[in-house]
């Protein structure tokens, strides 16, 4: 499959796509749920940083967390009762997790809900972000904040599909391994699935 053309990755093109979204179907909508509890609502911020070459801001979670420890993730989390909207949840969580000020964020819109295996109904909030100053990651939740070129993530040449079957349950997931200098980041699971859906949305 082709990469998203550069002209469709500009801020103007992204604004236009969300202003008049196409008819499309997410490629990945739900993982096999293994948690024995009702679905919990959550929202994440898919933050596109407006550098000379746009990037996507991601976090690596700390290894001691009880859920998804050590994994690469978008800033975000569970919806609180006092949150006014899913957008509010995503912005609040991004500020709490990495110190991203809401005033540098321009929300474009939401992608379809993604159901994780851990029983979270996650709403991805796509936004343009002015390059932030010094971020302040919450050391309890975030081990590292890093950025990946948007063009890399929107090129299926970097998307790997995995299939695993055990006990009659078939699991499929994407990964998007990224290397920068001596560092390696393994983007997979729900984060990679939502990025794959973002690719499909832009190419619809």
CSV table of C-alpha atoms in Angstrom, one decimal:
chain,number,residue,atom,x,y,z
A,1,UNK,CA,0.0,0.0,0.0
A,2,UNK,CA,1.2,3.5,-0.7
A,3,UNK,CA,2.4,6.0,1.9
A,4,UNK,CA,0.2,9.0,2.6
A,5,UNK,CA,1.3,11.7,0.2
A,6,UNK,CA,3.2,14.6,1.8
A,7,UNK,CA,0.6,17.1,0.6
A,8,UNK,CA,-2.0,15.3,2.7
A,9,UNK,CA,0.1,15.6,5.8
A,10,UNK,CA,0.2,19.4,6.0
A,11,UNK,CA,-1.8,21.3,8.7
A,12,UNK,CA,-4.1,22.7,6.0
A,13,UNK,CA,-4.8,19.3,4.5
A,14,UNK,CA,-5.4,17.7,7.9
A,15,UNK,CA,-7.8,20.5,8.9
A,16,UNK,CA,-9.7,20.0,5.6
A,17,UNK,CA,-9.9,16.2,6.1
A,18,UNK,CA,-11.5,16.5,9.5
A,19,UNK,CA,-13.8,19.3,8.4
A,20,UNK,CA,-15.2,17.1,5.6
A,21,UNK,CA,-14.4,13.5,6.7
A,22,UNK,CA,-14.8,10.8,4.0
A,23,UNK,CA,-16.8,7.6,4.3
A,24,UNK,CA,-14.4,5.0,5.6
A,25,UNK,CA,-14.2,1.9,7.8
A,26,UNK,CA,-11.5,1.5,10.5
A,27,UNK,CA,-9.2,-1.5,9.9
A,28,UNK,CA,-8.8,-2.2,13.6
A,29,UNK,CA,-11.7,-1.6,15.8
A,30,UNK,CA,-11.6,-4.1,18.6
A,31,UNK,CA,-9.1,-6.5,20.2
A,32,UNK,CA,-10.3,-9.7,21.9
A,33,UNK,CA,-11.2,-8.6,25.4
A,34,UNK,CA,-9.5,-10.6,28.1
A,35,UNK,CA,-10.5,-8.4,31.1
A,36,UNK,CA,-13.6,-9.5,33.0
A,37,UNK,CA,-15.2,-6.2,33.6
A,38,UNK,CA,-17.4,-3.6,31.9
A,39,UNK,CA,-15.8,-1.4,29.3
A,40,UNK,CA,-14.3,1.8,30.7
A,41,UNK,CA,-14.3,5.0,28.7
A,42,UNK,CA,-10.9,6.5,27.9
A,43,UNK,CA,-9.5,9.1,25.6
A,44,UNK,CA,-6.0,9.7,24.2
A,45,UNK,CA,-4.4,12.6,22.4
A,46,UNK,CA,-2.8,11.9,19.0
A,47,UNK,CA,-0.6,15.0,19.0
A,48,UNK,CA,0.9,16.1,15.7
A,49,UNK,CA,3.8,18.5,16.5
A,50,UNK,CA,4.1,21.2,13.9
A,51,UNK,CA,7.8,21.1,13.3
A,52,UNK,CA,9.5,21.6,9.9
A,53,UNK,CA,8.8,17.9,9.4
A,54,UNK,CA,5.7,17.1,11.5
A,55,UNK,CA,6.1,14.5,14.3
A,56,UNK,CA,3.8,12.6,16.6
A,57,UNK,CA,4.5,12.9,20.3
A,58,UNK,CA,4.5,9.6,22.2
A,59,UNK,CA,5.3,8.4,25.7
A,60,UNK,CA,6.9,5.3,27.1
A,61,UNK,CA,5.2,4.2,30.3
A,62,UNK,CA,7.1,3.5,33.4
A,63,UNK,CA,7.8,-0.2,34.1
A,64,UNK,CA,6.1,-0.3,37.5
A,65,UNK,CA,2.5,0.6,36.3
A,66,UNK,CA,-0.1,-2.1,36.8
A,67,UNK,CA,-1.5,-1.6,33.3
A,68,UNK,CA,0.5,-1.6,30.0
A,69,UNK,CA,3.8,-1.0,31.9
A,70,UNK,CA,6.8,-0.1,29.7
A,71,UNK,CA,4.7,0.3,26.6
A,72,UNK,CA,4.7,3.1,24.1
A,73,UNK,CA,1.4,5.1,24.3
A,74,UNK,CA,-0.3,8.3,23.5
A,75,UNK,CA,-0.9,10.7,26.4
A,76,UNK,CA,-4.3,9.9,27.7
A,77,UNK,CA,-6.3,7.8,30.2
A,78,UNK,CA,-9.6,7.0,31.8
A,79,UNK,CA,-12.5,9.5,31.6
A,80,UNK,CA,-13.2,11.1,35.0
A,81,UNK,CA,-16.8,11.9,36.1
A,82,UNK,CA,-16.0,15.6,36.1
A,83,UNK,CA,-14.6,15.7,32.5
A,84,UNK,CA,-16.9,17.7,30.3
A,85,UNK,CA,-16.1,15.7,27.1
A,86,UNK,CA,-13.7,13.2,25.6
A,87,UNK,CA,-11.6,16.1,24.3
A,88,UNK,CA,-11.4,17.4,27.8
A,89,UNK,CA,-10.2,14.0,29.1
A,90,UNK,CA,-7.5,13.9,26.4
A,91,UNK,CA,-6.2,17.4,27.1
A,92,UNK,CA,-6.3,17.0,30.8
A,93,UNK,CA,-4.4,13.7,30.7
A,94,UNK,CA,-1.8,15.1,28.3
A,95,UNK,CA,-1.2,18.0,30.7
A,96,UNK,CA,-1.0,15.7,33.7
A,97,UNK,CA,1.2,13.1,32.1
A,98,UNK,CA,3.7,15.2,30.1
A,99,UNK,CA,2.9,18.8,31.0
A,100,UNK,CA,1.5,19.7,27.6
A,101,UNK,CA,-0.4,23.0,27.9
A,102,UNK,CA,-3.9,22.9,26.4
A,103,UNK,CA,-3.3,26.4,24.8
A,104,UNK,CA,-0.8,25.0,22.4
A,105,UNK,CA,-3.2,22.3,21.2
A,106,UNK,CA,-5.6,22.7,18.2
A,107,UNK,CA,-8.1,19.8,18.2
A,108,UNK,CA,-9.0,18.6,14.7
A,109,UNK,CA,-11.5,15.8,15.6
A,110,UNK,CA,-11.9,12.3,16.8
A,111,UNK,CA,-11.2,8.9,15.2
A,112,UNK,CA,-13.6,6.0,15.9
A,113,UNK,CA,-13.5,4.3,19.3
A,114,UNK,CA,-10.9,1.5,19.7
A,115,UNK,CA,-11.7,-1.3,22.1
A,116,UNK,CA,-8.6,-2.7,23.8
A,117,UNK,CA,-8.1,-6.2,25.2
A,118,UNK,CA,-8.0,-4.7,28.7
A,119,UNK,CA,-11.6,-3.5,28.2
A,120,UNK,CA,-11.0,0.2,27.5
A,121,UNK,CA,-13.1,2.0,24.9
A,122,UNK,CA,-10.5,4.5,23.8
A,123,UNK,CA,-11.4,7.6,21.8
A,124,UNK,CA,-8.4,9.0,19.9
A,125,UNK,CA,-8.4,12.9,19.7
A,126,UNK,CA,-6.3,14.1,16.8
A,127,UNK,CA,-4.7,17.5,17.3
A,128,UNK,CA,-2.1,19.8,15.9
A,129,UNK,CA,0.4,21.0,18.6
A,130,UNK,CA,2.7,24.0,18.5
A,131,UNK,CA,6.2,22.8,19.4
A,132,UNK,CA,6.1,22.8,23.2
A,133,UNK,CA,8.8,24.2,25.4
A,134,UNK,CA,10.3,22.0,28.1
A,135,UNK,CA,7.8,19.3,28.9
A,136,UNK,CA,7.5,18.0,32.4
A,137,UNK,CA,6.6,14.3,32.3
A,138,UNK,CA,5.0,12.8,35.4
A,139,UNK,CA,7.7,10.5,36.7
A,140,UNK,CA,5.2,8.1,38.2
A,141,UNK,CA,3.6,7.4,34.8
A,142,UNK,CA,6.0,8.4,32.0
A,143,UNK,CA,9.5,7.1,31.7
A,144,UNK,CA,10.2,9.0,28.5
A,145,UNK,CA,8.6,11.4,26.0
A,146,UNK,CA,9.8,11.2,22.3
A,147,UNK,CA,8.7,12.1,18.8
A,148,UNK,CA,8.4,10.0,15.7
A,149,UNK,CA,8.2,11.6,12.2
A,150,UNK,CA,4.6,11.6,11.0
A,151,UNK,CA,5.7,10.5,7.5
A,152,UNK,CA,7.3,7.4,9.1
A,153,UNK,CA,4.1,6.4,10.8
A,154,UNK,CA,1.9,7.0,7.7
A,155,UNK,CA,4.0,4.8,5.5
A,156,UNK,CA,2.7,1.2,5.5
A,157,UNK,CA,6.2,0.0,4.7
A,158,UNK,CA,6.9,0.5,8.4
A,159,UNK,CA,3.7,-1.3,9.5
A,160,UNK,CA,4.1,-5.0,10.6
A,161,UNK,CA,1.1,-7.3,11.0
A,162,UNK,CA,1.2,-10.0,13.6
A,163,UNK,CA,-1.1,-13.0,14.1
A,164,UNK,CA,-1.1,-15.3,17.1
A,165,UNK,CA,-3.6,-18.1,17.9
A,166,UNK,CA,-3.9,-19.9,21.2
A,167,UNK,CA,-6.8,-21.8,22.8
A,168,UNK,CA,-9.1,-21.1,19.9
A,169,UNK,CA,-8.6,-17.3,20.2
A,170,UNK,CA,-7.0,-15.5,17.3
A,171,UNK,CA,-5.2,-12.3,18.1
A,172,UNK,CA,-3.9,-9.8,15.4
A,173,UNK,CA,-2.0,-6.6,16.0
A,174,UNK,CA,0.3,-4.1,14.3
A,175,UNK,CA,3.7,-2.9,15.2
A,176,UNK,CA,5.8,0.0,14.0
A,177,UNK,CA,9.3,-0.4,15.3
A,178,UNK,CA,11.2,2.9,15.2
A,179,UNK,CA,14.9,3.5,15.6
A,180,UNK,CA,16.5,6.9,16.3
A,181,UNK,CA,20.2,6.9,16.7
A,182,UNK,CA,21.1,4.3,19.4
A,183,UNK,CA,17.5,4.1,20.7
A,184,UNK,CA,14.8,1.6,19.6
A,185,UNK,CA,11.1,2.1,20.3
A,186,UNK,CA,8.6,-0.7,19.8
A,187,UNK,CA,5.2,0.9,18.9
A,188,UNK,CA,2.5,-1.8,18.9
A,189,UNK,CA,-0.9,-2.9,20.1
A,190,UNK,CA,-3.6,-0.3,20.6
A,191,UNK,CA,-1.2,2.6,19.8
A,192,UNK,CA,-0.2,1.1,16.5
A,193,UNK,CA,-3.8,0.1,15.8
A,194,UNK,CA,-5.0,3.6,16.2
A,195,UNK,CA,-2.2,4.9,14.0
A,196,UNK,CA,-3.1,2.4,11.3
A,197,UNK,CA,-6.7,3.6,11.5
A,198,UNK,CA,-5.4,7.2,11.1
A,199,UNK,CA,-3.5,6.1,8.0
A,200,UNK,CA,-6.8,4.5,6.6
A,201,UNK,CA,-8.7,7.7,7.4
A,202,UNK,CA,-6.3,9.9,5.5
A,203,UNK,CA,-6.2,7.5,2.5
A,204,UNK,CA,-9.9,7.0,2.3
